[in-house]
Amino acid sequence: MSGKGFPNAYRGRIAPSPTGLLHLGHAQTFWTAWLRSQAASGVLILRNEDLDRDRARPEFAEAQRRDLAWLGIRWDEGPDLKGPVGPYSQSQRLALYQSVYLQLQSTGHLFPCTCSRRDIASAIAAPHALDEEPIYSGRCRGRSPTDEVGLVSESLRTAWRFRVPVGEEIIFEDALMGRQSWVAGRDFGDFVVMRHDGMPAYQLACVTDDHAMGITEVVRGADLLVSTARQILLYRVLGWKPPQFAHCPLVTDAQGGRLAKRNGALSLETFRGQGWTPEEVRAIGSKSTEGYGLSIKP
Ligand code: GLU
């Protein structure tokens, strides 16, 4: 059993951030999530990951729901439907993240970090290809929650990082990509769980919600494989059983680049506007969109 009170039943989720329109990559991942929940006669949850105060917009959340429904995906619980483990928008769950953060802090897993983005960038020995987040230099890792910085953290630009067990190999069996192995401190460093603006970071919110919502399988893009290794460490220290993970290969653009919401890349709305049917969009499936002759919105 993963999470509270949902023995044996499959509970999957799709968790878009409402920071732009859904693109072909989301379509592939979310369609896979839907198929897997259907195959297991399970429940699929829609979770609105709207913690990015600068970029999240309710109108994007609405447009995403419209695109998901157009694609043929149906969810059983979500911000528009309610359900037993709501609310389903992360901005309405801050008290829960705060309690988990305090639990991590009081058990000595976090340290206060005052490094600026500049400090972190200039301390990187080599750019890291696997992940967008630079490996943290460890400058503040000797700090304790009760040192001067920790005690006055609310008035400083202080983030709270999880101290990873350097050198430890994190191994998991991915349902789609097979055995995965990541080394803490080499493939990823001490990561932020509470940001300096007091908002929970993705890793904390995601683990808290997947556990609290009784999720048994997480289907998401392969760009999050290294985050899964981070999250497994959080599950472990919180004493929670991790769900199963299934990471989908990334869809790339004609140049082999990653699709990103921010450049409007191959949005589902564009496909719909050009007269594609949901069946045709779902069938693209190939790793590259080269040759589809699409006009990509600027
Ligand atoms: N909200 C994340 C995104 O849109 C997905 C996170 C997840 O599935 O764990 O990329």
mmCIF file of C-alpha atoms and ligand atoms in Angstrom:
data_model
loop_
_atom_site.group_PDB
_atom_site.id
_atom_site.type_symbol
_atom_site.label_atom_id
_atom_site.label_comp_id
_atom_site.label_asym_id
_atom_site.label_seq_id
_atom_site.Cartn_x
_atom_site.Cartn_y
_atom_site.Cartn_z
ATOM 1 C CA MET A 1 0.000 0.000 0.000
ATOM 2 C CA SER A 2 1.296 3.426 -0.876
ATOM 3 C CA GLY A 3 -0.101 6.352 1.061
ATOM 4 C CA LYS A 4 -3.038 6.251 3.393
ATOM 5 C CA GLY A 5 -6.163 4.187 2.983
ATOM 6 C CA PHE A 6 -5.995 2.989 -0.625
ATOM 7 C CA PRO A 7 -4.987 -0.665 -0.384
ATOM 8 C CA ASN A 8 -4.189 -2.392 -3.661
ATOM 9 C CA ALA A 9 -6.135 -0.098 -5.951
ATOM 10 C CA TYR A 10 -4.216 1.644 -8.742
ATOM 11 C CA ARG A 11 -4.157 5.398 -8.333
ATOM 12 C CA GLY A 12 -2.303 7.370 -10.969
ATOM 13 C CA ARG A 13 -2.027 11.082 -11.511
ATOM 14 C CA ILE A 14 -1.215 13.657 -14.118
ATOM 15 C CA ALA A 15 0.286 16.825 -12.727
ATOM 16 C CA PRO A 16 0.721 19.661 -15.221
ATOM 17 C CA SER A 17 1.992 23.061 -14.132
ATOM 18 C CA PRO A 18 -0.335 25.771 -15.469
ATOM 19 C CA THR A 19 2.485 27.889 -16.861
ATOM 20 C CA GLY A 20 1.636 27.535 -20.534
ATOM 21 C CA LEU A 21 -0.188 25.398 -23.045
ATOM 22 C CA LEU A 22 0.274 21.644 -23.170
ATOM 23 C CA HIS A 23 2.526 20.421 -25.965
ATOM 24 C CA LEU A 24 3.094 17.169 -27.765
ATOM 25 C CA GLY A 25 5.428 15.894 -25.024
ATOM 26 C CA HIS A 26 2.708 16.296 -22.405
ATOM 27 C CA ALA A 27 0.246 14.581 -24.716
ATOM 28 C CA GLN A 28 2.480 11.516 -24.968
ATOM 29 C CA THR A 29 3.131 11.320 -21.235
ATOM 30 C CA PHE A 30 -0.423 12.006 -20.112
ATOM 31 C CA TRP A 31 -1.863 9.607 -22.677
ATOM 32 C CA THR A 32 0.457 6.913 -21.326
ATOM 33 C CA ALA A 33 -0.694 7.725 -17.782
ATOM 34 C CA TRP A 34 -4.312 7.447 -18.882
ATOM 35 C CA LEU A 35 -3.740 4.118 -20.673
ATOM 36 C CA ARG A 36 -1.940 2.645 -17.683
ATOM 37 C CA SER A 37 -4.689 3.705 -15.278
ATOM 38 C CA GLN A 38 -7.305 2.258 -17.644
ATOM 39 C CA ALA A 39 -5.389 -1.006 -18.020
ATOM 40 C CA ALA A 40 -5.313 -1.333 -14.234
ATOM 41 C CA SER A 41 -9.006 -0.359 -13.905
ATOM 42 C CA GLY A 42 -7.680 2.346 -11.653
ATOM 43 C CA VAL A 43 -8.297 5.945 -10.782
ATOM 44 C CA LEU A 44 -6.584 8.884 -12.480
ATOM 45 C CA ILE A 45 -6.155 12.143 -10.620
ATOM 46 C CA LEU A 46 -5.550 15.556 -12.155
ATOM 47 C CA ARG A 47 -3.372 17.707 -9.911
ATOM 48 C CA ASN A 48 -2.815 21.371 -10.653
ATOM 49 C CA GLU A 49 0.837 22.149 -9.789
ATOM 50 C CA ASP A 50 0.408 25.889 -9.496
ATOM 51 C CA LEU A 51 3.111 26.833 -6.998
ATOM 52 C CA ASP A 52 5.072 29.062 -9.348
ATOM 53 C CA ARG A 53 3.559 32.382 -8.350
ATOM 54 C CA ASP A 54 5.207 34.266 -11.199
ATOM 55 C CA ARG A 55 4.202 31.972 -14.053
ATOM 56 C CA ALA A 56 1.116 29.965 -13.034
ATOM 57 C CA ARG A 57 -2.195 31.282 -14.427
ATOM 58 C CA PRO A 58 -5.735 29.940 -13.888
ATOM 59 C CA GLU A 59 -6.437 30.425 -17.604
ATOM 60 C CA PHE A 60 -3.629 27.993 -18.457
ATOM 61 C CA ALA A 61 -5.093 25.427 -16.024
ATOM 62 C CA GLU A 62 -8.408 25.782 -17.824
ATOM 63 C CA ALA A 63 -6.817 25.539 -21.280
ATOM 64 C CA GLN A 64 -4.935 22.413 -20.145
ATOM 65 C CA ARG A 65 -8.141 20.753 -18.988
ATOM 66 C CA ARG A 66 -9.710 21.572 -22.339
ATOM 67 C CA ASP A 67 -6.737 20.076 -24.221
ATOM 68 C CA LEU A 68 -6.658 16.942 -22.054
ATOM 69 C CA ALA A 69 -10.374 16.360 -22.600
ATOM 70 C CA TRP A 70 -9.950 16.964 -26.361
ATOM 71 C CA LEU A 71 -7.188 14.391 -26.422
ATOM 72 C CA GLY A 72 -9.565 11.851 -24.857
ATOM 73 C CA ILE A 73 -8.230 11.734 -21.316
ATOM 74 C CA ARG A 74 -10.755 11.499 -18.476
ATOM 75 C CA TRP A 75 -9.856 11.961 -14.837
ATOM 76 C CA ASP A 76 -11.772 10.792 -11.795
ATOM 77 C CA GLU A 77 -10.633 13.424 -9.304
ATOM 78 C CA GLY A 78 -9.316 16.919 -9.889
ATOM 79 C CA PRO A 79 -9.790 20.639 -9.244
ATOM 80 C CA ASP A 80 -12.951 20.661 -11.361
ATOM 81 C CA LEU A 81 -14.435 17.442 -9.956
ATOM 82 C CA LYS A 82 -13.305 17.407 -6.332
ATOM 83 C CA GLY A 83 -12.722 14.064 -4.603
ATOM 84 C CA PRO A 84 -11.626 12.492 -1.326
ATOM 85 C CA VAL A 85 -8.041 13.789 -1.159
ATOM 86 C CA GLY A 86 -8.435 17.404 -2.307
ATOM 87 C CA PRO A 87 -7.862 20.208 -2.700
ATOM 88 C CA TYR A 88 -6.295 19.333 -6.059
ATOM 89 C CA SER A 89 -4.449 22.610 -6.621
ATOM 90 C CA GLN A 90 -1.106 22.827 -4.865
ATOM 91 C CA SER A 91 -1.550 26.500 -3.982
ATOM 92 C CA GLN A 92 -4.350 25.360 -1.642
ATOM 93 C CA ARG A 93 -2.187 22.780 0.139
ATOM 94 C CA LEU A 94 0.536 24.988 1.613
ATOM 95 C CA ALA A 95 -0.180 24.039 5.238
ATOM 96 C CA LEU A 96 0.452 20.394 4.429
ATOM 97 C CA TYR A 97 3.834 21.142 2.793
ATOM 98 C CA GLN A 98 4.766 23.301 5.762
ATOM 99 C CA SER A 99 4.118 20.440 8.181
ATOM 100 C CA VAL A 100 6.252 18.028 6.151
ATOM 101 C CA TYR A 101 9.014 20.618 5.862
ATOM 102 C CA LEU A 102 8.992 21.074 9.652
ATOM 103 C CA GLN A 103 9.178 17.312 10.071
ATOM 104 C CA LEU A 104 12.237 17.167 7.799
ATOM 105 C CA GLN A 105 13.803 20.094 9.557
ATOM 106 C CA SER A 106 13.254 18.796 13.083
ATOM 107 C CA THR A 107 14.773 15.442 12.175
ATOM 108 C CA GLY A 108 17.988 17.127 11.017
ATOM 109 C CA HIS A 109 17.778 16.506 7.275
ATOM 110 C CA LEU A 110 17.787 20.152 6.196
ATOM 111 C CA PHE A 111 20.214 23.023 6.386
ATOM 112 C CA PRO A 112 19.626 26.731 5.778
ATOM 113 C CA CYS A 113 21.320 28.038 2.645
ATOM 114 C CA THR A 114 21.977 31.667 1.827
ATOM 115 C CA CYS A 115 23.815 31.096 -1.453
ATOM 116 C CA SER A 116 22.655 33.243 -4.329
ATOM 117 C CA ARG A 117 22.090 31.853 -7.789
ATOM 118 C CA ARG A 118 25.392 33.483 -8.717
ATOM 119 C CA ASP A 119 27.317 31.699 -5.925
ATOM 120 C CA ILE A 120 25.865 28.405 -7.048
ATOM 121 C CA ALA A 121 26.551 28.941 -10.743
ATOM 122 C CA SER A 122 30.142 30.042 -10.164
ATOM 123 C CA ALA A 123 30.861 27.001 -7.996
ATOM 124 C CA ILE A 124 29.965 24.468 -10.665
ATOM 125 C CA ALA A 125 32.946 22.506 -11.836
ATOM 126 C CA ALA A 126 31.323 21.262 -15.011
ATOM 127 C CA PRO A 127 27.890 21.736 -16.509
ATOM 128 C CA HIS A 128 25.640 18.825 -15.811
ATOM 129 C CA ALA A 129 23.948 17.370 -18.851
ATOM 130 C CA LEU A 130 21.354 15.178 -17.165
ATOM 131 C CA ASP A 131 19.454 17.762 -15.250
ATOM 132 C CA GLU A 132 18.773 21.470 -15.249
ATOM 133 C CA GLU A 133 19.795 21.975 -11.656
ATOM 134 C CA PRO A 134 23.490 22.640 -11.010
ATOM 135 C CA ILE A 135 25.134 20.435 -8.389
ATOM 136 C CA TYR A 136 25.240 22.377 -5.161
ATOM 137 C CA SER A 137 28.746 23.182 -3.962
ATOM 138 C CA GLY A 138 28.048 22.362 -0.330
ATOM 139 C CA ARG A 139 29.013 25.820 0.916
ATOM 140 C CA CYS A 140 26.247 25.966 3.566
ATOM 141 C CA ARG A 141 25.829 22.254 4.254
ATOM 142 C CA GLY A 142 27.642 22.420 7.585
ATOM 143 C CA ARG A 143 24.987 24.762 8.953
ATOM 144 C CA SER A 144 22.420 23.549 11.437
ATOM 145 C CA PRO A 145 18.775 24.633 11.638
ATOM 146 C CA THR A 146 19.554 26.300 14.939
ATOM 147 C CA ASP A 147 22.581 28.320 13.921
ATOM 148 C CA GLU A 148 22.299 32.059 13.531
ATOM 149 C CA VAL A 149 21.136 31.842 9.911
ATOM 150 C CA GLY A 150 18.649 29.061 10.576
ATOM 151 C CA LEU A 151 17.071 30.859 13.487
ATOM 152 C CA VAL A 152 16.507 34.095 11.624
ATOM 153 C CA SER A 153 15.832 32.514 8.256
ATOM 154 C CA GLU A 154 12.490 34.199 7.765
ATOM 155 C CA SER A 155 14.042 37.634 7.475
ATOM 156 C CA LEU A 156 16.941 36.481 5.278
ATOM 157 C CA ARG A 157 16.935 35.164 1.745
ATOM 158 C CA THR A 158 17.313 31.651 3.066
ATOM 159 C CA ALA A 159 16.375 28.465 1.292
ATOM 160 C CA TRP A 160 16.325 25.085 3.020
ATOM 161 C CA ARG A 161 18.182 22.233 1.365
ATOM 162 C CA PHE A 162 18.052 18.506 1.907
ATOM 163 C CA ARG A 163 21.468 17.071 2.792
ATOM 164 C CA VAL A 164 21.982 14.117 0.445
ATOM 165 C CA PRO A 165 23.988 11.035 1.448
ATOM 166 C CA VAL A 166 27.042 11.721 -0.711
ATOM 167 C CA GLY A 167 28.288 8.698 -2.626
ATOM 168 C CA GLU A 168 25.190 6.590 -2.062
ATOM 169 C CA GLU A 169 23.680 4.845 -5.082
ATOM 170 C CA ILE A 170 19.917 5.175 -5.433
ATOM 171 C CA ILE A 171 18.518 2.289 -7.444
ATOM 172 C CA PHE A 172 14.976 1.824 -8.692
ATOM 173 C CA GLU A 173 13.212 -0.280 -11.285
ATOM 174 C CA ASP A 174 11.360 1.940 -13.738
ATOM 175 C CA ALA A 175 8.271 0.329 -15.281
ATOM 176 C CA LEU A 176 9.118 1.719 -18.740
ATOM 177 C CA MET A 177 12.861 2.406 -18.698
ATOM 178 C CA GLY A 178 14.182 -0.445 -16.602
ATOM 179 C CA ARG A 179 16.745 -0.330 -13.827
ATOM 180 C CA GLN A 180 17.937 3.139 -12.865
ATOM 181 C CA SER A 181 20.912 4.031 -10.763
ATOM 182 C CA TRP A 182 21.871 7.518 -9.604
ATOM 183 C CA VAL A 183 24.642 8.525 -7.226
ATOM 184 C CA ALA A 184 23.892 11.207 -4.634
ATOM 185 C CA GLY A 185 26.469 13.987 -4.670
ATOM 186 C CA ARG A 186 27.631 13.036 -8.162
ATOM 187 C CA ASP A 187 24.445 13.075 -10.262
ATOM 188 C CA PHE A 188 22.607 15.541 -8.045
ATOM 189 C CA GLY A 189 23.513 17.561 -4.985
ATOM 190 C CA ASP A 190 21.814 18.902 -1.870
ATOM 191 C CA PHE A 191 18.487 20.097 -3.223
ATOM 192 C CA VAL A 192 16.069 22.818 -2.163
ATOM 193 C CA VAL A 193 12.863 21.741 -0.425
ATOM 194 C CA MET A 194 11.772 25.181 0.808
ATOM 195 C CA ARG A 195 12.574 28.155 -1.361
ATOM 196 C CA HIS A 196 13.894 31.451 -0.044
ATOM 197 C CA ASP A 197 10.482 33.067 -0.713
ATOM 198 C CA GLY A 198 8.797 30.610 1.662
ATOM 199 C CA MET A 199 7.232 28.514 -1.093
ATOM 200 C CA PRO A 200 7.774 24.753 -1.106
ATOM 201 C CA ALA A 201 9.974 23.453 -3.912
ATOM 202 C CA TYR A 202 8.719 20.897 -6.426
ATOM 203 C CA GLN A 203 10.422 17.913 -4.739
ATOM 204 C CA LEU A 204 8.727 18.526 -1.408
ATOM 205 C CA ALA A 205 5.276 19.313 -2.813
ATOM 206 C CA CYS A 206 5.332 16.390 -5.217
ATOM 207 C CA VAL A 207 6.344 13.761 -2.650
ATOM 208 C CA THR A 208 3.912 15.132 -0.068
ATOM 209 C CA ASP A 209 1.028 15.028 -2.532
ATOM 210 C CA ASP A 210 1.807 11.701 -4.144
ATOM 211 C CA HIS A 211 1.842 10.198 -0.660
ATOM 212 C CA ALA A 212 -1.205 12.056 0.695
ATOM 213 C CA MET A 213 -3.213 11.315 -2.450
ATOM 214 C CA GLY A 214 -2.438 7.604 -2.226
ATOM 215 C CA ILE A 215 -0.713 7.504 -5.630
ATOM 216 C CA THR A 216 0.512 4.007 -6.481
ATOM 217 C CA GLU A 217 2.187 4.830 -9.800
ATOM 218 C CA VAL A 218 3.789 8.034 -11.066
ATOM 219 C CA VAL A 219 3.946 8.363 -14.858
ATOM 220 C CA ARG A 220 5.984 11.346 -16.058
ATOM 221 C CA GLY A 221 8.659 12.453 -18.515
ATOM 222 C CA ALA A 222 12.178 11.055 -18.505
ATOM 223 C CA ASP A 223 13.541 14.531 -17.738
ATOM 224 C CA LEU A 224 12.404 13.857 -14.175
ATOM 225 C CA LEU A 225 14.345 10.601 -13.686
ATOM 226 C CA VAL A 226 16.999 12.298 -11.571
ATOM 227 C CA SER A 227 14.271 14.002 -9.547
ATOM 228 C CA THR A 228 12.871 10.586 -8.800
ATOM 229 C CA ALA A 229 16.204 9.677 -7.193
ATOM 230 C CA ARG A 230 15.938 12.822 -5.043
ATOM 231 C CA GLN A 231 12.348 12.020 -4.147
ATOM 232 C CA ILE A 232 13.189 8.463 -3.127
ATOM 233 C CA LEU A 233 15.494 9.964 -0.489
ATOM 234 C CA LEU A 234 12.616 12.063 0.835
ATOM 235 C CA TYR A 235 10.281 9.046 0.972
ATOM 236 C CA ARG A 236 12.919 7.176 2.911
ATOM 237 C CA VAL A 237 13.512 9.757 5.630
ATOM 238 C CA LEU A 238 9.779 10.428 5.947
ATOM 239 C CA GLY A 239 9.154 6.709 6.395
ATOM 240 C CA TRP A 240 6.782 6.538 3.393
ATOM 241 C CA LYS A 241 6.658 3.819 0.760
ATOM 242 C CA PRO A 242 7.453 5.258 -2.695
ATOM 243 C CA PRO A 243 5.033 4.598 -5.552
ATOM 244 C CA GLN A 244 6.079 2.732 -8.686
ATOM 245 C CA PHE A 245 7.639 4.980 -11.340
ATOM 246 C CA ALA A 246 7.140 4.910 -15.112
ATOM 247 C CA HIS A 247 9.118 7.525 -17.076
ATOM 248 C CA CYS A 248 8.205 8.236 -20.696
ATOM 249 C CA PRO A 249 10.865 8.943 -23.317
ATOM 250 C CA LEU A 250 10.937 12.630 -24.220
ATOM 251 C CA VAL A 251 9.483 13.930 -27.448
ATOM 252 C CA THR A 252 11.971 16.244 -29.136
ATOM 253 C CA ASP A 253 11.589 18.922 -31.801
ATOM 254 C CA ALA A 254 13.044 18.751 -35.297
ATOM 255 C CA GLN A 255 16.446 19.896 -34.003
ATOM 256 C CA GLY A 256 16.470 17.261 -31.263
ATOM 257 C CA GLY A 257 15.738 19.922 -28.638
ATOM 258 C CA ARG A 258 13.425 19.452 -25.722
ATOM 259 C CA LEU A 259 9.897 20.785 -26.145
ATOM 260 C CA ALA A 260 9.131 23.572 -23.736
ATOM 261 C CA LYS A 261 5.877 25.253 -22.861
ATOM 262 C CA ARG A 262 7.528 28.624 -22.747
ATOM 263 C CA ASN A 263 8.243 28.740 -26.480
ATOM 264 C CA GLY A 264 4.791 27.475 -27.371
ATOM 265 C CA ALA A 265 6.418 24.428 -28.957
ATOM 266 C CA LEU A 266 3.971 22.205 -30.782
ATOM 267 C CA SER A 267 1.092 23.069 -28.494
ATOM 268 C CA LEU A 268 -1.989 20.891 -28.682
ATOM 269 C CA GLU A 269 -3.970 24.025 -29.394
ATOM 270 C CA THR A 270 -1.855 24.543 -32.538
ATOM 271 C CA PHE A 271 -2.541 21.001 -33.703
ATOM 272 C CA ARG A 272 -6.238 21.407 -33.061
ATOM 273 C CA GLY A 273 -6.261 24.739 -34.885
ATOM 274 C CA GLN A 274 -4.608 23.099 -37.889
ATOM 275 C CA GLY A 275 -7.314 20.487 -38.074
ATOM 276 C CA TRP A 276 -5.521 17.482 -36.567
ATOM 277 C CA THR A 277 -7.731 14.947 -34.834
ATOM 278 C CA PRO A 278 -6.911 13.653 -31.341
ATOM 279 C CA GLU A 279 -6.230 10.227 -32.876
ATOM 280 C CA GLU A 280 -3.643 11.726 -35.235
ATOM 281 C CA VAL A 281 -1.926 13.654 -32.447
ATOM 282 C CA ARG A 282 -1.827 10.587 -30.223
ATOM 283 C CA ALA A 283 -0.392 8.536 -33.063
ATOM 284 C CA ILE A 284 2.634 10.757 -33.616
ATOM 285 C CA GLY A 285 4.466 8.931 -30.860
ATOM 286 C CA SER A 286 7.835 9.104 -32.625
ATOM 287 C CA LYS A 287 10.694 10.693 -30.790
ATOM 288 C CA SER A 288 11.116 13.486 -33.291
ATOM 289 C CA THR A 289 8.536 15.724 -34.899
ATOM 290 C CA GLU A 290 10.729 16.320 -37.938
ATOM 291 C CA GLY A 291 8.810 16.177 -41.190
ATOM 292 C CA TYR A 292 5.424 17.011 -39.761
ATOM 293 C CA GLY A 293 5.519 20.430 -41.416
ATOM 294 C CA LEU A 294 4.065 22.147 -38.426
ATOM 295 C CA SER A 295 4.074 25.832 -37.952
ATOM 296 C CA ILE A 296 5.343 26.463 -34.488
ATOM 297 C CA LYS A 297 4.009 29.475 -32.693
ATOM 298 C CA PRO A 298 6.720 31.989 -31.692
HETATM 299 N N1 GLU B 1 4.377 19.622 -12.692
HETATM 300 C C1 GLU B 1 5.449 18.925 -13.355
HETATM 301 C C2 GLU B 1 5.567 19.385 -14.770
HETATM 302 O O1 GLU B 1 4.617 19.951 -15.320
HETATM 303 C C3 GLU B 1 5.254 17.431 -13.379
HETATM 304 C C4 GLU B 1 5.753 16.818 -12.190
HETATM 305 C C5 GLU B 1 5.498 15.332 -12.037
HETATM 306 O O2 GLU B 1 4.791 14.704 -12.831
HETATM 307 O O3 GLU B 1 6.014 14.825 -11.060
HETATM 308 O O4 GLU B 1 6.607 19.202 -15.351
#
